[in-house]
Tab-separated table of C-alpha atoms and ligand atoms in Angstrom:
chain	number	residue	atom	x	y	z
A	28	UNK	CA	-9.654	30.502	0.894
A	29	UNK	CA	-10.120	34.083	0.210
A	30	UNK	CA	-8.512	35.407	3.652
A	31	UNK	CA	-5.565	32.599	3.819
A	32	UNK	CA	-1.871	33.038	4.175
A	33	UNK	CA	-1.335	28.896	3.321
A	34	UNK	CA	-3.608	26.817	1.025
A	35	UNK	CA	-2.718	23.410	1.445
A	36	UNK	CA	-3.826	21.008	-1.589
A	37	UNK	CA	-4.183	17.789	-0.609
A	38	UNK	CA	-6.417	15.980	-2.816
A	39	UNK	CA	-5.594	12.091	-4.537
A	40	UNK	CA	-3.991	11.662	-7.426
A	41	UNK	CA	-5.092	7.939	-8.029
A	42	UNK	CA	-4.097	5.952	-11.081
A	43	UNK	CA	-5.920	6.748	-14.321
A	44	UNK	CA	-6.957	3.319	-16.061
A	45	UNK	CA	-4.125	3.455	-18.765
A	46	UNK	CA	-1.529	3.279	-15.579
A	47	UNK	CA	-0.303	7.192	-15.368
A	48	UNK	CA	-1.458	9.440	-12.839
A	49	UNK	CA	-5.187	11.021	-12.895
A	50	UNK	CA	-4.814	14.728	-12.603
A	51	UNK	CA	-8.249	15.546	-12.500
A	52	UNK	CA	-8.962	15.869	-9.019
A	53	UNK	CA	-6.086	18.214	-8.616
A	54	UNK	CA	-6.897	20.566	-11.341
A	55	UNK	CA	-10.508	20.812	-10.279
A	56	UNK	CA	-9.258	22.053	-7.127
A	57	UNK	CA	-6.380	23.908	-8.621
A	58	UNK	CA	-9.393	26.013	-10.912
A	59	UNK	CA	-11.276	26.417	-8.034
A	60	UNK	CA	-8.445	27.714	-5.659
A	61	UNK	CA	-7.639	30.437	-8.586
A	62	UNK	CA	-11.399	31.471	-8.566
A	63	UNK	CA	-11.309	32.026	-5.117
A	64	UNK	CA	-7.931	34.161	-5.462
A	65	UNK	CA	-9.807	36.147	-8.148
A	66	UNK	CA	-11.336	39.025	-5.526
A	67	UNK	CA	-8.527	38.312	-2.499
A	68	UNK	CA	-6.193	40.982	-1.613
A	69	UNK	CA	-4.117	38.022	0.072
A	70	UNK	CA	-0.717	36.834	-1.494
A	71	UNK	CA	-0.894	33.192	-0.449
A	72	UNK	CA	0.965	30.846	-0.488
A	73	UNK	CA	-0.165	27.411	-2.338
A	74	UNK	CA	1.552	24.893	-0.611
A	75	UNK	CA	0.905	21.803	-3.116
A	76	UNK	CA	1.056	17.888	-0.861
A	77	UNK	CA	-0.603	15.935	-3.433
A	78	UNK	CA	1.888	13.246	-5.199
A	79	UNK	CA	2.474	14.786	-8.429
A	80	UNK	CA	5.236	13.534	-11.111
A	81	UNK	CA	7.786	15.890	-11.992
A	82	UNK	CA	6.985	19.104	-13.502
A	83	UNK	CA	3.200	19.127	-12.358
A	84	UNK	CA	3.095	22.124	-10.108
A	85	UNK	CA	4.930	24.541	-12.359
A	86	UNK	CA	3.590	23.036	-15.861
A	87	UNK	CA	-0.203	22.203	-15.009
A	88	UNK	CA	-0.801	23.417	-11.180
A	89	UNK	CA	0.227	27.154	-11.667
A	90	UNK	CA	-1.109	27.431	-15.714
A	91	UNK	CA	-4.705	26.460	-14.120
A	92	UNK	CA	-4.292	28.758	-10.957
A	93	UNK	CA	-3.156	31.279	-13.241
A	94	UNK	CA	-6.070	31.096	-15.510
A	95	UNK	CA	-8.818	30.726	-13.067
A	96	UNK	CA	-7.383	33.967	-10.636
A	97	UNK	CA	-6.510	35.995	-13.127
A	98	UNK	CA	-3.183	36.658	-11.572
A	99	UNK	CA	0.544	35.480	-11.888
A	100	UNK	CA	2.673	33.134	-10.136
A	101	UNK	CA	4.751	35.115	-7.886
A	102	UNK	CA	2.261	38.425	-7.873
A	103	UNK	CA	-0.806	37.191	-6.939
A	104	UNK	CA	0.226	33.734	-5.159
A	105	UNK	CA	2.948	31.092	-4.655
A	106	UNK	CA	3.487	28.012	-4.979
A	107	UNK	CA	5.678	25.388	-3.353
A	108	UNK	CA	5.991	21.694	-3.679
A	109	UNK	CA	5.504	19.665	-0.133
A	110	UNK	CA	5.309	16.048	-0.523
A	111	UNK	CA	3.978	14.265	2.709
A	112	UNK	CA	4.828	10.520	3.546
A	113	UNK	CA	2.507	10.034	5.774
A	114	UNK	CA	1.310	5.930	6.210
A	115	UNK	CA	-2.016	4.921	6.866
A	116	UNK	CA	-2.452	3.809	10.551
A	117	UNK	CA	0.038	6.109	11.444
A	118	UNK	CA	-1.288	9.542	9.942
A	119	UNK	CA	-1.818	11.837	13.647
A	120	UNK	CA	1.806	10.707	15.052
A	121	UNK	CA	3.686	10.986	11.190
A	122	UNK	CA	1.893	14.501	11.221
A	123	UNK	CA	3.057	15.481	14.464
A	124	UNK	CA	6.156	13.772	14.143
A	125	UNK	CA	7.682	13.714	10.547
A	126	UNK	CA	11.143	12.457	9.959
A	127	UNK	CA	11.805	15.633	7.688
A	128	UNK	CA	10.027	18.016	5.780
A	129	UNK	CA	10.648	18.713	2.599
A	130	UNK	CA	9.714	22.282	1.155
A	131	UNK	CA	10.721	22.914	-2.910
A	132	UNK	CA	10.262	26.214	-4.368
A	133	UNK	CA	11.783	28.841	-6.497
A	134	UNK	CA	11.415	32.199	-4.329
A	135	UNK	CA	13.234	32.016	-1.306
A	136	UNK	CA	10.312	34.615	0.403
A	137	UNK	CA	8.075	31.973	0.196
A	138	UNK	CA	9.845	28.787	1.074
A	139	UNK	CA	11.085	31.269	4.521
A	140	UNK	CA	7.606	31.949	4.977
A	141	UNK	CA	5.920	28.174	4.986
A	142	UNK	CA	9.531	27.135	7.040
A	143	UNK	CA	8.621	29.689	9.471
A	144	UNK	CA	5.490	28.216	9.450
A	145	UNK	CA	6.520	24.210	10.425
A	146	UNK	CA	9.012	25.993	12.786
A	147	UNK	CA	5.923	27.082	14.587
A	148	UNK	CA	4.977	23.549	14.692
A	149	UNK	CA	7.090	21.122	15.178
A	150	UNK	CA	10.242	21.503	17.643
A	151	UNK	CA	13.171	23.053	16.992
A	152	UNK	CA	15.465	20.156	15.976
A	153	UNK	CA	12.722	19.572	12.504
A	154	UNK	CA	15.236	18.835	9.411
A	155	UNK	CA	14.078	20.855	6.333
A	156	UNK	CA	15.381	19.659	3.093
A	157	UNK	CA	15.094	22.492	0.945
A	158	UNK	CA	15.306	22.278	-2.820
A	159	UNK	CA	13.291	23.005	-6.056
A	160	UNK	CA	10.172	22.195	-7.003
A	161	UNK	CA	10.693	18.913	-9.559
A	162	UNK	CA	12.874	17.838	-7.179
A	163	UNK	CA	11.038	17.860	-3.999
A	164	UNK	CA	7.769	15.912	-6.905
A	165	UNK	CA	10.718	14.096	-7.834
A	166	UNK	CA	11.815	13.112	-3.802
A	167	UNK	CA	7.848	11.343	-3.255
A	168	UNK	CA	8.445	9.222	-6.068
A	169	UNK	CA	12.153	8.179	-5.037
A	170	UNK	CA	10.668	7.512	-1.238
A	171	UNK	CA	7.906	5.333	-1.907
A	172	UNK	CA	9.741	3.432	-5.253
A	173	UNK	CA	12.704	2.421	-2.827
A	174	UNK	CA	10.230	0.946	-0.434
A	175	UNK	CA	8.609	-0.919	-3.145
A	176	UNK	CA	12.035	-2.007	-4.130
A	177	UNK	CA	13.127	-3.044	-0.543
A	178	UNK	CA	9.782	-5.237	-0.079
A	179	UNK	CA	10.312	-6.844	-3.815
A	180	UNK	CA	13.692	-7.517	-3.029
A	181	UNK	CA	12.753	-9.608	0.491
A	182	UNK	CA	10.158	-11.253	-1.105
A	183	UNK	CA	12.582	-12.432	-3.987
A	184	UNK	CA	14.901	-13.731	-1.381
A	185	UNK	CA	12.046	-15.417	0.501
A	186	UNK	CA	10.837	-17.270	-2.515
A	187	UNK	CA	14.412	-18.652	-2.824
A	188	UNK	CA	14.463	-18.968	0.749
A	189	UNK	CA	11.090	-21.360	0.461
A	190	UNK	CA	13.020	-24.157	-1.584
A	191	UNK	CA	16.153	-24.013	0.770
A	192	UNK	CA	15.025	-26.790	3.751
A	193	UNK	CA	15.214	-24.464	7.135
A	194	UNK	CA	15.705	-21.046	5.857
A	195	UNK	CA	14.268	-18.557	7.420
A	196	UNK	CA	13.818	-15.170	5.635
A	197	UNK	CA	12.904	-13.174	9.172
A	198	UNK	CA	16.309	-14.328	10.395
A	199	UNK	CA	18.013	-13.365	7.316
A	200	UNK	CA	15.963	-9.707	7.241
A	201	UNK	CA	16.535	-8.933	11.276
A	202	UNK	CA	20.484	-9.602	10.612
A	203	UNK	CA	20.603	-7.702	7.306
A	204	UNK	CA	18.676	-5.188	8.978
A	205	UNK	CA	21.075	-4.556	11.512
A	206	UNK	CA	23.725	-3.219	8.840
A	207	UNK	CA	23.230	0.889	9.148
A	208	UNK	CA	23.674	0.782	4.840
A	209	UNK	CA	20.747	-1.562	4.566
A	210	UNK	CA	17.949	-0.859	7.378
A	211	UNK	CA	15.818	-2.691	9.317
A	212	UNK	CA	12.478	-1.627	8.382
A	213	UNK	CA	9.860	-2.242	4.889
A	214	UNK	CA	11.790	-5.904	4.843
A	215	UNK	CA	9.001	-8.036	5.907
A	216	UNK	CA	8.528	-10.590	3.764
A	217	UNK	CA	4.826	-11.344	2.433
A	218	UNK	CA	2.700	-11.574	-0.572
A	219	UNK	CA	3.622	-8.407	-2.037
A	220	UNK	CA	2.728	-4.428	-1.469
A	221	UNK	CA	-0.754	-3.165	-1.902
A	222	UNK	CA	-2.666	-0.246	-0.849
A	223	UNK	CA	-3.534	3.451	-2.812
A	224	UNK	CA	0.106	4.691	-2.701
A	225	UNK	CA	3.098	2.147	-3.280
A	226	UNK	CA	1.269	0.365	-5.997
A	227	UNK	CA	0.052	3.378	-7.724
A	228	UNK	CA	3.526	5.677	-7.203
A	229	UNK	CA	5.566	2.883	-9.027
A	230	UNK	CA	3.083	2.448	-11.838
A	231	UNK	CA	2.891	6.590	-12.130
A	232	UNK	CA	7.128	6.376	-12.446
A	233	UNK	CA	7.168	3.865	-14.772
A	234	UNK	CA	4.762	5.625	-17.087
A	235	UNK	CA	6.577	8.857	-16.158
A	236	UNK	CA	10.115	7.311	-16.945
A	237	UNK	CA	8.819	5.603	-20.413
A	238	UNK	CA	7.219	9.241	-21.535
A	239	UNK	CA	10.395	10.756	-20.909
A	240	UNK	CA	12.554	8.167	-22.941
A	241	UNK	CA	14.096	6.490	-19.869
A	242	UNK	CA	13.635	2.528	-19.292
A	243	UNK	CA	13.114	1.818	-15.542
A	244	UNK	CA	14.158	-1.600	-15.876
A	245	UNK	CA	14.981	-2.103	-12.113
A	246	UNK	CA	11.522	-0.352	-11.390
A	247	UNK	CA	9.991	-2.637	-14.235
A	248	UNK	CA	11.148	-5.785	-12.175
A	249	UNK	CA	10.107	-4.252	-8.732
A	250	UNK	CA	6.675	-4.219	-10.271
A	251	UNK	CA	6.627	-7.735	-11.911
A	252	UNK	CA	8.256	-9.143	-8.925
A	253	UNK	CA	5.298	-7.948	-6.662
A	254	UNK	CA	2.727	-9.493	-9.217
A	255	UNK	CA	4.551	-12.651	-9.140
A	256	UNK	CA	4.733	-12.840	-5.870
A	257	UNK	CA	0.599	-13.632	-5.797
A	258	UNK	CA	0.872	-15.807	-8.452
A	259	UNK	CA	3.478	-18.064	-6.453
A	260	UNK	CA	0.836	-18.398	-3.543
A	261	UNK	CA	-2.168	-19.447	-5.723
A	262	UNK	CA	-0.023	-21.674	-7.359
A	263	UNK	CA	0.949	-23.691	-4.002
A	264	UNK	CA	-2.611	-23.178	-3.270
A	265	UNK	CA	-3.078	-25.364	-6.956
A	266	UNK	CA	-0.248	-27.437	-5.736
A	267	UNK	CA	-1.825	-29.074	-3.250
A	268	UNK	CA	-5.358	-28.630	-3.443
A	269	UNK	CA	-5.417	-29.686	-7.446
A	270	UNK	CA	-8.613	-27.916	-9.462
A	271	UNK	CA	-9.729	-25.357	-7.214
A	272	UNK	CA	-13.184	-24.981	-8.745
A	273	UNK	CA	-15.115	-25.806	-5.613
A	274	UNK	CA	-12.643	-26.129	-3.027
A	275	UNK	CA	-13.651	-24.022	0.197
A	276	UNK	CA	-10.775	-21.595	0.423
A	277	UNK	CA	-10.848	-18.917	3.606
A	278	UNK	CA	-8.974	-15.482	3.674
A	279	UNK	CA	-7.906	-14.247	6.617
A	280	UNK	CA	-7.189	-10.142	6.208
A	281	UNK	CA	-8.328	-8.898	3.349
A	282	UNK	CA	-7.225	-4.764	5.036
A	283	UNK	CA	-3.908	-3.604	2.616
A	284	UNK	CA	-2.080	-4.012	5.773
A	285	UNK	CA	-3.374	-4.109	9.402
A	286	UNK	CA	-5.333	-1.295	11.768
A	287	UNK	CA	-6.810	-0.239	8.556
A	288	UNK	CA	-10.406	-0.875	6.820
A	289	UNK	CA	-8.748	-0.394	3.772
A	290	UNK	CA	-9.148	-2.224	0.893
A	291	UNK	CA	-7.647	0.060	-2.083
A	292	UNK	CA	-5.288	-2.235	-3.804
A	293	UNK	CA	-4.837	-4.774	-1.409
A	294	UNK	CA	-3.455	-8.227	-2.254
A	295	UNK	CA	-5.761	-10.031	-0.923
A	296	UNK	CA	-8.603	-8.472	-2.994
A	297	UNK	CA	-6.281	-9.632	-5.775
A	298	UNK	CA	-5.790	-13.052	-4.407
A	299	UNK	CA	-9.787	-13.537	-3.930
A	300	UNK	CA	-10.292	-12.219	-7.543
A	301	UNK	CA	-7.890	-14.820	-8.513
A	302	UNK	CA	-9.146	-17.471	-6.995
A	303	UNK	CA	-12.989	-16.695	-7.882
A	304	UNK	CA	-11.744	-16.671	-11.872
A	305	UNK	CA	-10.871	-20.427	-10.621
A	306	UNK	CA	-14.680	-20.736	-9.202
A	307	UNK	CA	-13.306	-21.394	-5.322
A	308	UNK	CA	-15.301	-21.063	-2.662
A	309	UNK	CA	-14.476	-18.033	-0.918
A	310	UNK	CA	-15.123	-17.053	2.641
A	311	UNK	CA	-13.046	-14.101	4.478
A	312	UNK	CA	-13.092	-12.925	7.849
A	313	UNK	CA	-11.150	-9.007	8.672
A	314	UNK	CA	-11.267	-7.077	12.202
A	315	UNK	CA	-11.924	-3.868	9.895
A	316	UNK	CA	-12.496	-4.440	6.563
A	317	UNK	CA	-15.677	-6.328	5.969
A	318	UNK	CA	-17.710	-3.591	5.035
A	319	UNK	CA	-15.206	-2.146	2.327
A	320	UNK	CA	-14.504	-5.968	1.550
A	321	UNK	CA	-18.307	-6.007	1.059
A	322	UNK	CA	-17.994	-3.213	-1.673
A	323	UNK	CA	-15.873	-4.895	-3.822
A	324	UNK	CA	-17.391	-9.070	-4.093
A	325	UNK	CA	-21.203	-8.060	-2.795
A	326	UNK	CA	-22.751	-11.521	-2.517
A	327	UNK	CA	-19.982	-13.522	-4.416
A	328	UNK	CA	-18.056	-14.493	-1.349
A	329	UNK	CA	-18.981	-15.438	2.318
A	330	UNK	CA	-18.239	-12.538	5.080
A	331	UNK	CA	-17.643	-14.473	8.521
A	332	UNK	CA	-18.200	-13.143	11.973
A	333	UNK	CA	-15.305	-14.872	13.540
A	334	UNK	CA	-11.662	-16.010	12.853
A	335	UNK	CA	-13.463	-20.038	14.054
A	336	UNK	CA	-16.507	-19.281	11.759
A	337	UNK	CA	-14.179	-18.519	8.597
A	338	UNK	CA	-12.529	-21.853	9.146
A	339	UNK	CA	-15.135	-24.297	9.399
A	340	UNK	CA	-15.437	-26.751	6.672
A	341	UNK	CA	-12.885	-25.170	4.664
A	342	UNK	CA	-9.953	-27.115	2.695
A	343	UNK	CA	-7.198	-24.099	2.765
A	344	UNK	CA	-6.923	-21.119	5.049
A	345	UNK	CA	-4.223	-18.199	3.792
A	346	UNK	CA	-3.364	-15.143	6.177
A	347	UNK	CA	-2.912	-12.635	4.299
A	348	UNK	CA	-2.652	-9.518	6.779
A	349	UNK	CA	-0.821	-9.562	10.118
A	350	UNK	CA	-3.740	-8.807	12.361
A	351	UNK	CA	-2.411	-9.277	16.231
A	352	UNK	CA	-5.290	-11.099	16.863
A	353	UNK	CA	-4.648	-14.018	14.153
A	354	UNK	CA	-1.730	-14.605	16.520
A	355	UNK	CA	-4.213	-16.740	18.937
A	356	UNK	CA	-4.964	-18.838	16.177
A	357	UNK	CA	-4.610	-22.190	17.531
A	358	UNK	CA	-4.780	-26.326	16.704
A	359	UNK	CA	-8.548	-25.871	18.445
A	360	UNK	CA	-9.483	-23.005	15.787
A	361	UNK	CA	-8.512	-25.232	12.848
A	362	UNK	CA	-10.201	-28.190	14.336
A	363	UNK	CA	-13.000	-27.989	12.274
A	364	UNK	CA	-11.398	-27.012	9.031
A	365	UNK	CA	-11.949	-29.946	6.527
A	366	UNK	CA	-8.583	-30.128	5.312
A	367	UNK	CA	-6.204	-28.608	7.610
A	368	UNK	CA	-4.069	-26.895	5.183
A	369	UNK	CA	-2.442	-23.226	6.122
A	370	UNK	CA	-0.784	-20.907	4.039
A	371	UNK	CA	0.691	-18.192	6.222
A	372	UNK	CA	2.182	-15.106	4.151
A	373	UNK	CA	3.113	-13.167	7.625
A	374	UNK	CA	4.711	-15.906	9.643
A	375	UNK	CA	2.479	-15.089	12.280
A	376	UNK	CA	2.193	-19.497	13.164
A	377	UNK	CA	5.710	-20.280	12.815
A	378	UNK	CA	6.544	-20.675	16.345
A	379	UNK	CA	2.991	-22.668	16.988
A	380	UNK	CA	3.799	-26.379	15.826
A	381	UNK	CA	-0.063	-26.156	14.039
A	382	UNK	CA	-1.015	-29.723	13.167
A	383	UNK	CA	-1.401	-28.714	9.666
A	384	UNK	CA	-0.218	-28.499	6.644
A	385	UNK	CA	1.277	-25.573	7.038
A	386	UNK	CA	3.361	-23.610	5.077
A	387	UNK	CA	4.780	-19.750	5.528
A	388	UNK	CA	6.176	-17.672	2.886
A	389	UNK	CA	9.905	-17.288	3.167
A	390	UNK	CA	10.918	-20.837	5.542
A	391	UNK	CA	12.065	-23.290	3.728
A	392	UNK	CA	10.159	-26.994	4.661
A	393	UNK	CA	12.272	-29.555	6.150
B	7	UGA	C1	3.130	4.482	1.920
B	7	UGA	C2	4.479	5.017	2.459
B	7	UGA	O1	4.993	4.102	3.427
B	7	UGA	C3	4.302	6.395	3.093
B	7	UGA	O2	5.570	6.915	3.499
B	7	UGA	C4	3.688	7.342	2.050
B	7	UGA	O3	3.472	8.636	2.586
B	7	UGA	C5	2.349	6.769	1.602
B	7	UGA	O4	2.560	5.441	1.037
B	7	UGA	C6	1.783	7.690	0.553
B	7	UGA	O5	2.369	7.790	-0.523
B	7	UGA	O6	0.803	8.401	0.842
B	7	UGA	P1	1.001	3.304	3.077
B	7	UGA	O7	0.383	3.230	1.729
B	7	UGA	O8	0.173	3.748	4.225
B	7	UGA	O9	2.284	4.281	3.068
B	7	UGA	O10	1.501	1.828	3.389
B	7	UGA	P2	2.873	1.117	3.791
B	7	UGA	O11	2.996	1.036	5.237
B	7	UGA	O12	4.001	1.704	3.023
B	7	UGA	O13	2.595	-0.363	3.240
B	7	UGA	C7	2.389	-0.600	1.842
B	7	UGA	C8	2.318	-2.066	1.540
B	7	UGA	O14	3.588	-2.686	1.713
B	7	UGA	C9	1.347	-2.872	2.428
B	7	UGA	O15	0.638	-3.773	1.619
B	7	UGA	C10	2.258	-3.629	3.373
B	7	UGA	O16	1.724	-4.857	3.827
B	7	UGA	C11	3.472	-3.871	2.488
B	7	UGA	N1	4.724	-4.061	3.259
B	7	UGA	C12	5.266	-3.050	3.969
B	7	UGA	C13	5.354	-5.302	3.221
B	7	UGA	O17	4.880	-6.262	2.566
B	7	UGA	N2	6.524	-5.465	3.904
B	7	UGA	C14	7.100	-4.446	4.622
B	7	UGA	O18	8.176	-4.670	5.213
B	7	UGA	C15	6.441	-3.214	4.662
């Protein structure tokens, strides 16, 4: 770091067990940064992408750089806030390819210099939204907690949807979609968000909002209505299947969302927790995720090689993540399920006629 012009600090800032956001990654590398600015004859710029609530780069970031480098904000170094929203799956093109970038600081020098730098970059026609640094913190938080709110809001509808005979909450999300104040995309009804950033950005808001004397009530219900939204699926699971100690229950995708191995969050790690507390049988089968799945249950569930294999003999199959390949599934691969009873959170089967009980989150039974 000593001979840099940009030091770009990137590390997690994952949810601390009370529910706010764990700093400590960040100001271990924040100290070690300033150590390494201690003997530099550089200027550099700290260019700060971690998601950080409000007030973190100028109130703990800069203190600790401070400290450790024996030199002051603005003399020494700067710092700018430069929140990434990158998604999983999609990290090399959303790199290449942002939609914006966002660049908050306080001396203009500095925000020039690292625009100068993304100029280089990207192409010409880049936006650049250019604003201060709690409100580009501030701009991460807003970003993911409307996406939350988009998907809780869809899978509200699609639970009414559910108990109106022939509804259909794709149809109603593709025509809402089309209306340029609403958008088409993050309206895909399922079980409810996962993953290391959605779930963990809303609770880090919420926490943030409550310290500061605000209550996020609409952020409140975003939350509960994602939790819910599990609960709904194990109870049609208890529904049908009565006392679910025993019962054979298969989940298929067990990834936060699909082309990932990622398990961080996910709600199907949540659903299989669930459903273990009721002493079910669990076996799972993922493209990706075994091995992380692995990590989390050891030897308390069943890991099957195939989408077939994770079927046979059991009483209830749920997809939980839209792999394309669980888009063959088929009448044949449910043959030898003992009770052929589907619960299909993605809609992947609707257009299949599967001689099952089936049942998809979101279209209402006839
Ligand atoms: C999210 C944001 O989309 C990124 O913009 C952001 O940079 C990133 O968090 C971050 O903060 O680092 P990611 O966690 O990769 O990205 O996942 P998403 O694609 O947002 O999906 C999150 C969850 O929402 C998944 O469980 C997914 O299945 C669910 N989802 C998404 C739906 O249920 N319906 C939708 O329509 C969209």
């Amino acid at each position: 770091m000593k001979n840099c012009d940009l030091i770009f600090l990137t590390v997690g800032t994952p949810k601390s067990k009370s529910g706010f956001i764990d700093l400590s990654m960040i100001k271990n590398a924040s100290k070690n940064i300033g150590i390494s600015l201690r003997h530099s004859s550089k200027k550099p710029i700290i260019v700060v992408k971690s998601t950080v609530v409000p007030g973190t780069t100028t109130n703990v970031i800069k203190p600790l750089i401070e400290r450790a480098s024996r030199k002051k904000a603005g003399k020494g170094f700067e710092i700018i806030a430069n929140p990434e929203f990158l998604r999983e799956g999609n990290v090399i093109s959303d790199t290449l390819k942002p939609h914006l970038v966002v660049i908050g600081g306080s001396n203009s020098n500095s925000v020039n210099r690292l625009k100068k730098f993304y100029r280089k970059l990207y192409d010409s026609k880049i936006k650049f939204m250019i604003t201060n640094t709690q409100t580009a913190e501030m701009i991460k938080y807003a970003n993911n907690s409307f996406l939350a709110t988009k998907i809780s809001f869809i899978n509200q509808l699609s639970n009414i949807c559910q108990n109106i005979p022939g509804a259909n909450i794709d149809d109603i999300a593709k025509t809402i979609g089309l209306d340029p104040r609403i958008g088409a995309l993050f309206l895909n009804a399922g079980p409810g968000y996962g993953g290391s950033c959605l779930p963990k950005d809303m609770k880090a808001l919420i926490s943030f909002a409550d310290k500061i004397g605000i209550n996020p009530t609409l952020l409140n219900a975003v939350e509960k209505t994602n939790q819910k939204q599990i609960q709904n699926i194990v109870s049609l699971i208890e529904k049908t299947l009565g006392i679910l100690a025993s019962k054979r229950i298969t989940v298929l995708g067990t990834a936060f969302k699909p082309n990932t191995d990622d398990v961080r969050d996910s709600i199907a790690i949540e659903l299989i927790k669930k459903l273990l507390k009721k002493k079910s049988r669990i076996t799972i089968y993922d493209p990706k995720a075994i091995k992380n799945t692995k990590s989390v249950f050891g030897e308390k569930i069943i890991y099957a090689r195939s989408i077939t294999d994770a079927l046979n003999k059991s009483q209830c199959a749920i997809m939980m993540t839209h792999w394309k390949q669980f888009e063959k599934l088929n009448n044949s691969s449910i043959k030898y399920m003992n009770r052929k009873f589907v619960i299909d959170c993605r809609r992947i089967l609707v257009e299949k006629e599967l001689q099952a009980e089936y049942h998809a989150i979101g279209i209402g039974k006839i």
